[in-house]
Each structure stands twice: as C-alpha cells, then as structure tokens.
C-alpha cells in the first residue's frame, strides 16, 4: 500500500465503495455520475441508475480495465463510433507439482496462438513453475457483472487435459497428474477470434473531441508492467494545470 500513501501525500483522495456509473457531456466537458457501490447490488440493468453525486473534474482518465468500454458507453454525448469493439478472454494457469527440482532455468514462450502468447512457462519468486495462460473467449458480459467485477475466475480441473499436449511440445517429460489448478485472469481485448492483434488504445480529445477525457481501452497484459509509463504519458500529454 506504499503507492497509496505516497499518492495521498501528494494530495490524492481515494473514495472506496463508490462507483462511477456514467456521465454526461455539458459545454464540451464531462460530468461524472457517482453512486455507492451497494446500490448496484440489486440493480437488474433495466432501469436507469440515478447518481447520488455529480463531479465536474478537469481531467478524467477512464482506466476501468474490463469495464472501460462499458463505462464509456454510459457517457451521454460521447460518440459511440469512437468506442472500439471489445472482447473478453479468460486465461487459466496451472502449477507444476510432484517435483523437487525445477526443470526450467528461464522462461519459455512457444509460438503465439490465436488471441494469446500460448501456454508458456513462468517462474515466480518462490521458484514455483506455472504454465499458461490459455485463451477462452467469453460472451455476454452485462453491465452489472462488469461494474461489480462479477466475472468467473475459477479454474476447472478438467481444463488440464488441454494443457498437457501444449506443454509437452517443449517439455516432453511432463507426467500425467503433474498439473494443479492455479488461478485465472480476464483480458480486455480489442481484437476477437481469428483477428489480427490490436495494441493498447490511449484515446484523447484529438480523437473523441471531449476536453479533459482520456479513455484507456484494451489495456491487457503487459498493462500492469507498463502502468507507470502509461501514467507518465497521460500526465505529460493531457494534464493541464
């Protein structure tokens, strides 16, 4: 939490248990609609949400990750044509068990597959060997699931049978029963099945025409690794005192 403390020392304020549910454009600036998160719990998505607070900031960075496109669509006055199509891909990891000696000394990346980098080898700081991620395309993400992060992050044990043949392409000595379920993540992608990969989109006023709004779309891995660089780019290019 050291980053939170450092941010607060520089004047940042964190608002917990609150959700940005939309916004509207007025005089070419974005006003944000805010609600307590608990009020979304029983929301069925059919009736409009009423904001409990409206903020008019100088700069808005829509960095909501999986929810960024859904949120952008709820900015009344933002042209829908500037919001790219979004796809969701779950990726599962399995860990290597039943071994006392790590069989790898470095990362291994196979030939990339459709929608991902393939089932590769990752070594964590504890020496644990992880294989993944695979690509499982997800359909039908609704606003409620997106705003409340109600995504399915479970790892089904049966998926291991799809990992064994992929891993044995570079680790033929892998024994049956050596894989344990690890964890899963979901990537917000701007390209779907059998489409050419699309890079991050950092979208400012020059594209959508709204003063003080920056949309971050498709910030999948390695978005976390490059998050500080993305922040510096936004601060340098878009922030006006």
PDB file of C-alpha atoms in Angstrom:
ATOM      1  CA  UNK A   1       0.000   0.000   0.000  1.00  0.00           C
ATOM      2  CA  UNK A   2       3.024   2.302  -0.180  1.00  0.00           C
ATOM      3  CA  UNK A   3       1.776   3.718  -3.501  1.00  0.00           C
ATOM      4  CA  UNK A   4      -1.495   4.756  -1.852  1.00  0.00           C
ATOM      5  CA  UNK A   5       0.353   6.541   0.956  1.00  0.00           C
ATOM      6  CA  UNK A   6       2.641   8.292  -1.495  1.00  0.00           C
ATOM      7  CA  UNK A   7      -0.338   9.376  -3.604  1.00  0.00           C
ATOM      8  CA  UNK A   8      -2.167  10.733  -0.545  1.00  0.00           C
ATOM      9  CA  UNK A   9       0.953  12.644   0.492  1.00  0.00           C
ATOM     10  CA  UNK A  10       0.766  14.372  -2.894  1.00  0.00           C
ATOM     11  CA  UNK A  11      -2.870  15.354  -2.451  1.00  0.00           C
ATOM     12  CA  UNK A  12      -4.729  12.350  -3.879  1.00  0.00           C
ATOM     13  CA  UNK A  13      -8.039  11.272  -2.358  1.00  0.00           C
ATOM     14  CA  UNK A  14      -9.354   7.703  -2.542  1.00  0.00           C
ATOM     15  CA  UNK A  15     -13.084   7.037  -2.496  1.00  0.00           C
ATOM     16  CA  UNK A  16     -13.890   3.460  -1.525  1.00  0.00           C
ATOM     17  CA  UNK A  17     -17.185   1.622  -2.068  1.00  0.00           C
ATOM     18  CA  UNK A  18     -18.225   4.097  -4.750  1.00  0.00           C
ATOM     19  CA  UNK A  19     -18.765   3.513  -8.449  1.00  0.00           C
ATOM     20  CA  UNK A  20     -18.745   5.774 -11.486  1.00  0.00           C
ATOM     21  CA  UNK A  21     -21.974   4.717 -13.200  1.00  0.00           C
ATOM     22  CA  UNK A  22     -21.840   7.078 -16.176  1.00  0.00           C
ATOM     23  CA  UNK A  23     -21.689  10.722 -17.089  1.00  0.00           C
ATOM     24  CA  UNK A  24     -22.854  13.404 -19.475  1.00  0.00           C
ATOM     25  CA  UNK A  25     -21.196  15.973 -21.679  1.00  0.00           C
ATOM     26  CA  UNK A  26     -22.005  19.595 -20.907  1.00  0.00           C
ATOM     27  CA  UNK A  27     -20.243  22.521 -22.590  1.00  0.00           C
ATOM     28  CA  UNK A  28     -17.739  20.030 -24.036  1.00  0.00           C
ATOM     29  CA  UNK A  29     -16.691  18.778 -20.594  1.00  0.00           C
ATOM     30  CA  UNK A  30     -17.504  15.501 -18.896  1.00  0.00           C
ATOM     31  CA  UNK A  31     -19.538  15.394 -15.688  1.00  0.00           C
ATOM     32  CA  UNK A  32     -19.250  12.109 -13.793  1.00  0.00           C
ATOM     33  CA  UNK A  33     -22.205  10.341 -12.187  1.00  0.00           C
ATOM     34  CA  UNK A  34     -21.293   8.681  -8.872  1.00  0.00           C
ATOM     35  CA  UNK A  35     -23.183   6.149  -6.772  1.00  0.00           C
ATOM     36  CA  UNK A  36     -22.479   3.998  -3.735  1.00  0.00           C
ATOM     37  CA  UNK A  37     -21.487   0.528  -4.868  1.00  0.00           C
ATOM     38  CA  UNK A  38     -24.014  -1.129  -2.563  1.00  0.00           C
ATOM     39  CA  UNK A  39     -26.831   0.410  -4.597  1.00  0.00           C
ATOM     40  CA  UNK A  40     -25.702  -1.621  -7.606  1.00  0.00           C
ATOM     41  CA  UNK A  41     -26.061  -4.958  -5.828  1.00  0.00           C
ATOM     42  CA  UNK A  42     -29.774  -5.293  -6.613  1.00  0.00           C
ATOM     43  CA  UNK A  43     -29.672  -3.459  -9.935  1.00  0.00           C
ATOM     44  CA  UNK A  44     -31.111  -5.536 -12.771  1.00  0.00           C
ATOM     45  CA  UNK A  45     -29.739  -3.304 -15.522  1.00  0.00           C
ATOM     46  CA  UNK A  46     -33.194  -2.500 -16.888  1.00  0.00           C
ATOM     47  CA  UNK A  47     -33.959   0.820 -15.211  1.00  0.00           C
ATOM     48  CA  UNK A  48     -31.644   3.884 -15.281  1.00  0.00           C
ATOM     49  CA  UNK A  49     -29.321   4.403 -12.358  1.00  0.00           C
ATOM     50  CA  UNK A  50     -29.687   7.750 -10.622  1.00  0.00           C
ATOM     51  CA  UNK A  51     -26.431   9.362  -9.460  1.00  0.00           C
ATOM     52  CA  UNK A  52     -26.028  10.377  -5.843  1.00  0.00           C
ATOM     53  CA  UNK A  53     -23.276  12.802  -6.752  1.00  0.00           C
ATOM     54  CA  UNK A  54     -22.117  14.616  -9.891  1.00  0.00           C
ATOM     55  CA  UNK A  55     -18.466  15.616 -10.238  1.00  0.00           C
ATOM     56  CA  UNK A  56     -17.073  18.028 -12.823  1.00  0.00           C
ATOM     57  CA  UNK A  57     -13.307  17.317 -12.913  1.00  0.00           C
ATOM     58  CA  UNK A  58     -10.653  18.931 -15.084  1.00  0.00           C
ATOM     59  CA  UNK A  59      -9.313  15.564 -16.234  1.00  0.00           C
ATOM     60  CA  UNK A  60     -10.959  12.136 -16.312  1.00  0.00           C
ATOM     61  CA  UNK A  61      -8.903   9.020 -17.061  1.00  0.00           C
ATOM     62  CA  UNK A  62     -11.178   6.090 -17.798  1.00  0.00           C
ATOM     63  CA  UNK A  63      -8.838   3.332 -16.623  1.00  0.00           C
ATOM     64  CA  UNK A  64     -11.565   0.901 -15.558  1.00  0.00           C
ATOM     65  CA  UNK A  65      -9.913  -2.094 -17.230  1.00  0.00           C
ATOM     66  CA  UNK A  66     -12.526  -4.684 -18.137  1.00  0.00           C
ATOM     67  CA  UNK A  67     -15.247  -2.091 -17.551  1.00  0.00           C
ATOM     68  CA  UNK A  68     -13.672   0.771 -19.540  1.00  0.00           C
ATOM     69  CA  UNK A  69     -15.729   0.283 -22.749  1.00  0.00           C
ATOM     70  CA  UNK A  70     -18.945  -0.339 -20.786  1.00  0.00           C
ATOM     71  CA  UNK A  71     -18.386   2.845 -18.801  1.00  0.00           C
ATOM     72  CA  UNK A  72     -17.544   4.868 -21.917  1.00  0.00           C
ATOM     73  CA  UNK A  73     -20.844   3.808 -23.480  1.00  0.00           C
ATOM     74  CA  UNK A  74     -22.598   5.369 -20.489  1.00  0.00           C
ATOM     75  CA  UNK A  75     -21.034   8.794 -21.100  1.00  0.00           C
ATOM     76  CA  UNK A  76     -24.017  10.526 -22.663  1.00  0.00           C
ATOM     77  CA  UNK A  77     -22.724  12.659 -25.522  1.00  0.00           C
ATOM     78  CA  UNK A  78     -19.638  10.587 -26.344  1.00  0.00           C
ATOM     79  CA  UNK A  79     -19.945   9.304 -29.900  1.00  0.00           C
ATOM     80  CA  UNK A  80     -20.368   5.537 -29.939  1.00  0.00           C
ATOM     81  CA  UNK A  81     -18.241   5.343 -33.086  1.00  0.00           C
ATOM     82  CA  UNK A  82     -15.079   6.153 -31.080  1.00  0.00           C
ATOM     83  CA  UNK A  83     -15.609   3.244 -28.659  1.00  0.00           C
ATOM     84  CA  UNK A  84     -13.912   0.175 -30.167  1.00  0.00           C
ATOM     85  CA  UNK A  85     -15.473  -3.295 -30.100  1.00  0.00           C
ATOM     86  CA  UNK A  86     -14.351  -5.174 -27.014  1.00  0.00           C
ATOM     87  CA  UNK A  87     -13.737  -8.871 -26.442  1.00  0.00           C
ATOM     88  CA  UNK A  88     -13.038 -10.747 -23.231  1.00  0.00           C
ATOM     89  CA  UNK A  89     -10.626 -13.660 -22.960  1.00  0.00           C
ATOM     90  CA  UNK A  90     -10.169 -15.681 -19.783  1.00  0.00           C
ATOM     91  CA  UNK A  91      -6.748 -17.221 -19.286  1.00  0.00           C
ATOM     92  CA  UNK A  92      -6.098 -20.052 -16.823  1.00  0.00           C
ATOM     93  CA  UNK A  93      -2.824 -21.081 -15.215  1.00  0.00           C
ATOM     94  CA  UNK A  94      -1.779 -24.452 -13.853  1.00  0.00           C
ATOM     95  CA  UNK A  95       1.123 -25.046 -11.488  1.00  0.00           C
ATOM     96  CA  UNK A  96       3.671 -27.852 -11.624  1.00  0.00           C
ATOM     97  CA  UNK A  97       3.511 -30.285  -8.701  1.00  0.00           C
ATOM     98  CA  UNK A  98       5.269 -33.502  -7.701  1.00  0.00           C
ATOM     99  CA  UNK A  99       8.745 -32.145  -8.385  1.00  0.00           C
ATOM    100  CA  UNK A 100      11.619 -31.208  -6.077  1.00  0.00           C
ATOM    101  CA  UNK A 101      13.900 -29.839  -8.778  1.00  0.00           C
ATOM    102  CA  UNK A 102      12.706 -27.124 -11.140  1.00  0.00           C
ATOM    103  CA  UNK A 103      13.102 -28.379 -14.723  1.00  0.00           C
ATOM    104  CA  UNK A 104      13.465 -24.830 -16.108  1.00  0.00           C
ATOM    105  CA  UNK A 105      16.086 -22.123 -15.674  1.00  0.00           C
ATOM    106  CA  UNK A 106      14.356 -19.460 -17.757  1.00  0.00           C
ATOM    107  CA  UNK A 107      11.016 -18.528 -19.281  1.00  0.00           C
ATOM    108  CA  UNK A 108       9.815 -20.423 -22.346  1.00  0.00           C
ATOM    109  CA  UNK A 109       7.449 -18.900 -24.882  1.00  0.00           C
ATOM    110  CA  UNK A 110       6.014 -21.110 -27.648  1.00  0.00           C
ATOM    111  CA  UNK A 111       4.643 -19.827 -30.939  1.00  0.00           C
ATOM    112  CA  UNK A 112       1.708 -17.484 -30.137  1.00  0.00           C
ATOM    113  CA  UNK A 113      -1.819 -18.779 -30.585  1.00  0.00           C
ATOM    114  CA  UNK A 114      -4.991 -17.019 -31.670  1.00  0.00           C
ATOM    115  CA  UNK A 115      -5.695 -14.376 -29.022  1.00  0.00           C
ATOM    116  CA  UNK A 116      -2.672 -15.031 -26.825  1.00  0.00           C
ATOM    117  CA  UNK A 117       1.003 -15.862 -26.408  1.00  0.00           C
ATOM    118  CA  UNK A 118       0.421 -19.567 -25.977  1.00  0.00           C
ATOM    119  CA  UNK A 119       0.823 -21.746 -22.875  1.00  0.00           C
ATOM    120  CA  UNK A 120       4.234 -20.545 -21.713  1.00  0.00           C
ATOM    121  CA  UNK A 121       6.406 -21.140 -18.647  1.00  0.00           C
ATOM    122  CA  UNK A 122       6.546 -18.597 -15.822  1.00  0.00           C
ATOM    123  CA  UNK A 123       8.824 -18.854 -12.769  1.00  0.00           C
ATOM    124  CA  UNK A 124       7.733 -16.871  -9.725  1.00  0.00           C
ATOM    125  CA  UNK A 125       9.985 -15.547  -6.934  1.00  0.00           C
ATOM    126  CA  UNK A 126       9.402 -18.694  -4.868  1.00  0.00           C
ATOM    127  CA  UNK A 127      10.567 -20.940  -7.691  1.00  0.00           C
ATOM    128  CA  UNK A 128       7.054 -22.160  -8.472  1.00  0.00           C
ATOM    129  CA  UNK A 129       6.557 -23.208 -12.102  1.00  0.00           C
ATOM    130  CA  UNK A 130       3.347 -22.006 -13.755  1.00  0.00           C
ATOM    131  CA  UNK A 131       2.011 -22.822 -17.202  1.00  0.00           C
ATOM    132  CA  UNK A 132      -0.424 -20.578 -19.034  1.00  0.00           C
ATOM    133  CA  UNK A 133      -2.462 -18.799 -19.952  1.00  0.00           C
ATOM    134  CA  UNK A 134      -4.788 -20.419 -22.426  1.00  0.00           C
ATOM    135  CA  UNK A 135      -7.481 -18.461 -24.285  1.00  0.00           C
ATOM    136  CA  UNK A 136     -11.174 -18.912 -23.503  1.00  0.00           C
ATOM    137  CA  UNK A 137     -13.400 -16.367 -25.229  1.00  0.00           C
ATOM    138  CA  UNK A 138     -16.238 -15.050 -23.045  1.00  0.00           C
ATOM    139  CA  UNK A 139     -19.560 -13.814 -24.402  1.00  0.00           C
ATOM    140  CA  UNK A 140     -22.447 -11.915 -22.873  1.00  0.00           C
ATOM    141  CA  UNK A 141     -20.779  -9.621 -20.322  1.00  0.00           C
ATOM    142  CA  UNK A 142     -23.545  -7.385 -18.944  1.00  0.00           C
ATOM    143  CA  UNK A 143     -23.195  -4.024 -17.178  1.00  0.00           C
ATOM    144  CA  UNK A 144     -23.918  -5.422 -13.718  1.00  0.00           C
ATOM    145  CA  UNK A 145     -21.209  -8.084 -13.979  1.00  0.00           C
ATOM    146  CA  UNK A 146     -18.783  -5.522 -15.335  1.00  0.00           C
ATOM    147  CA  UNK A 147     -19.368  -2.804 -12.728  1.00  0.00           C
ATOM    148  CA  UNK A 148     -19.323  -5.234  -9.789  1.00  0.00           C
ATOM    149  CA  UNK A 149     -16.498  -7.400 -11.180  1.00  0.00           C
ATOM    150  CA  UNK A 150     -18.701 -10.483 -11.115  1.00  0.00           C
ATOM    151  CA  UNK A 151     -16.574 -12.459 -13.537  1.00  0.00           C
ATOM    152  CA  UNK A 152     -15.848 -16.163 -13.308  1.00  0.00           C
ATOM    153  CA  UNK A 153     -12.216 -16.583 -12.258  1.00  0.00           C
ATOM    154  CA  UNK A 154     -12.464 -20.261 -11.361  1.00  0.00           C
ATOM    155  CA  UNK A 155     -10.049 -22.803 -12.842  1.00  0.00           C
ATOM    156  CA  UNK A 156     -11.705 -26.080 -13.761  1.00  0.00           C
ATOM    157  CA  UNK A 157      -9.506 -29.112 -13.105  1.00  0.00           C
ATOM    158  CA  UNK A 158     -10.704 -30.718 -16.351  1.00  0.00           C
ATOM    159  CA  UNK A 159      -9.017 -27.971 -18.368  1.00  0.00           C
ATOM    160  CA  UNK A 160      -5.665 -29.547 -17.522  1.00  0.00           C
ATOM    161  CA  UNK A 161      -6.197 -32.124 -20.268  1.00  0.00           C
ATOM    162  CA  UNK A 162      -5.868 -29.299 -22.797  1.00  0.00           C
ATOM    163  CA  UNK A 163      -2.620 -28.089 -21.217  1.00  0.00           C
ATOM    164  CA  UNK A 164      -0.687 -31.365 -21.247  1.00  0.00           C
ATOM    165  CA  UNK A 165      -0.254 -31.666 -25.049  1.00  0.00           C
ATOM    166  CA  UNK A 166       0.693 -27.979 -25.349  1.00  0.00           C
ATOM    167  CA  UNK A 167       3.309 -28.173 -22.594  1.00  0.00           C
ATOM    168  CA  UNK A 168       4.763 -31.430 -23.899  1.00  0.00           C
ATOM    169  CA  UNK A 169       5.708 -29.672 -27.122  1.00  0.00           C
ATOM    170  CA  UNK A 170       8.660 -28.188 -25.188  1.00  0.00           C
ATOM    171  CA  UNK A 171       8.618 -30.352 -22.031  1.00  0.00           C
ATOM    172  CA  UNK A 172       8.063 -33.933 -23.253  1.00  0.00           C
ATOM    173  CA  UNK A 173       8.863 -35.437 -19.843  1.00  0.00           C
ATOM    174  CA  UNK A 174       5.770 -33.944 -18.207  1.00  0.00           C
ATOM    175  CA  UNK A 175       3.996 -36.743 -16.339  1.00  0.00           C
ATOM    176  CA  UNK A 176       0.254 -37.200 -16.078  1.00  0.00           C
ATOM    177  CA  UNK A 177      -1.123 -35.786 -12.835  1.00  0.00           C
ATOM    178  CA  UNK A 178       1.608 -33.168 -12.524  1.00  0.00           C
ATOM    179  CA  UNK A 179      -0.627 -30.120 -13.011  1.00  0.00           C
ATOM    180  CA  UNK A 180      -2.647 -28.434 -10.265  1.00  0.00           C
ATOM    181  CA  UNK A 181      -5.183 -25.630 -10.856  1.00  0.00           C
ATOM    182  CA  UNK A 182      -3.595 -22.232 -10.316  1.00  0.00           C
ATOM    183  CA  UNK A 183      -5.508 -19.056 -10.998  1.00  0.00           C
ATOM    184  CA  UNK A 184      -7.240 -17.242 -13.829  1.00  0.00           C
ATOM    185  CA  UNK A 185      -7.430 -13.736 -15.231  1.00  0.00           C
ATOM    186  CA  UNK A 186      -9.518 -11.997 -17.856  1.00  0.00           C
ATOM    187  CA  UNK A 187      -8.042  -9.831 -20.592  1.00  0.00           C
ATOM    188  CA  UNK A 188      -9.910  -6.872 -22.162  1.00  0.00           C
ATOM    189  CA  UNK A 189      -9.046  -7.312 -25.826  1.00  0.00           C
ATOM    190  CA  UNK A 190      -9.728  -5.123 -28.853  1.00  0.00           C
ATOM    191  CA  UNK A 191      -9.439  -7.999 -31.304  1.00  0.00           C
ATOM    192  CA  UNK A 192     -11.509 -11.153 -31.313  1.00  0.00           C
ATOM    193  CA  UNK A 193     -11.072 -14.719 -32.529  1.00  0.00           C
ATOM    194  CA  UNK A 194      -9.106 -15.041 -35.780  1.00  0.00           C
ATOM    195  CA  UNK A 195      -8.489 -11.270 -35.913  1.00  0.00           C
ATOM    196  CA  UNK A 196      -5.141  -9.516 -36.080  1.00  0.00           C
ATOM    197  CA  UNK A 197      -3.869  -8.335 -32.656  1.00  0.00           C
ATOM    198  CA  UNK A 198      -4.644  -4.736 -31.665  1.00  0.00           C
ATOM    199  CA  UNK A 199      -2.432  -2.757 -29.289  1.00  0.00           C
ATOM    200  CA  UNK A 200      -3.471  -0.540 -26.363  1.00  0.00           C
ATOM    201  CA  UNK A 201      -5.625   2.486 -27.194  1.00  0.00           C
ATOM    202  CA  UNK A 202      -4.936   5.734 -25.311  1.00  0.00           C
ATOM    203  CA  UNK A 203      -7.714   7.942 -26.601  1.00  0.00           C
ATOM    204  CA  UNK A 204      -7.741  11.683 -26.010  1.00  0.00           C
ATOM    205  CA  UNK A 205      -9.556  14.799 -27.160  1.00  0.00           C
ATOM    206  CA  UNK A 206      -7.921  14.634 -30.596  1.00  0.00           C
ATOM    207  CA  UNK A 207      -9.998  11.506 -31.295  1.00  0.00           C
ATOM    208  CA  UNK A 208     -13.298  11.931 -29.438  1.00  0.00           C
ATOM    209  CA  UNK A 209     -13.408  15.748 -29.154  1.00  0.00           C
ATOM    210  CA  UNK A 210     -14.201  15.903 -25.410  1.00  0.00           C
ATOM    211  CA  UNK A 211     -12.000  18.196 -23.336  1.00  0.00           C
ATOM    212  CA  UNK A 212     -10.366  16.532 -20.329  1.00  0.00           C
ATOM    213  CA  UNK A 213     -11.310  12.913 -21.119  1.00  0.00           C
ATOM    214  CA  UNK A 214      -8.806  10.107 -21.678  1.00  0.00           C
ATOM    215  CA  UNK A 215     -10.101   6.601 -22.404  1.00  0.00           C
ATOM    216  CA  UNK A 216      -7.824   3.593 -21.933  1.00  0.00           C
ATOM    217  CA  UNK A 217      -9.111   0.676 -23.990  1.00  0.00           C
ATOM    218  CA  UNK A 218      -7.663  -2.815 -24.326  1.00  0.00           C
ATOM    219  CA  UNK A 219      -5.046  -2.414 -21.597  1.00  0.00           C
ATOM    220  CA  UNK A 220      -4.357  -6.125 -21.239  1.00  0.00           C
ATOM    221  CA  UNK A 221      -1.100  -7.742 -20.168  1.00  0.00           C
ATOM    222  CA  UNK A 222       1.523  -6.271 -20.036  1.00  0.00           C
ATOM    223  CA  UNK A 223      -0.598  -3.290 -18.979  1.00  0.00           C
ATOM    224  CA  UNK A 224       0.356  -3.717 -15.320  1.00  0.00           C
ATOM    225  CA  UNK A 225       4.066  -3.758 -16.157  1.00  0.00           C
ATOM    226  CA  UNK A 226       3.768  -0.600 -18.239  1.00  0.00           C
ATOM    227  CA  UNK A 227       1.226   1.165 -15.994  1.00  0.00           C
ATOM    228  CA  UNK A 228       3.710   3.739 -14.695  1.00  0.00           C
ATOM    229  CA  UNK A 229       4.838   4.538 -18.228  1.00  0.00           C
ATOM    230  CA  UNK A 230       1.222   4.899 -19.363  1.00  0.00           C
ATOM    231  CA  UNK A 231       0.539   7.223 -16.415  1.00  0.00           C
ATOM    232  CA  UNK A 232       3.558   9.378 -17.219  1.00  0.00           C
ATOM    233  CA  UNK A 233       2.490   9.597 -20.862  1.00  0.00           C
ATOM    234  CA  UNK A 234      -1.013  10.720 -19.886  1.00  0.00           C
ATOM    235  CA  UNK A 235       0.267  13.262 -17.360  1.00  0.00           C
ATOM    236  CA  UNK A 236       2.703  14.731 -19.885  1.00  0.00           C
ATOM    237  CA  UNK A 237       0.345  14.816 -22.843  1.00  0.00           C
ATOM    238  CA  UNK A 238      -3.081  15.539 -21.394  1.00  0.00           C
ATOM    239  CA  UNK A 239      -2.812  17.142 -17.969  1.00  0.00           C
ATOM    240  CA  UNK A 240      -3.220  20.913 -17.945  1.00  0.00           C
ATOM    241  CA  UNK A 241      -2.745  22.823 -14.691  1.00  0.00           C
TER     242      UNK A 241
END
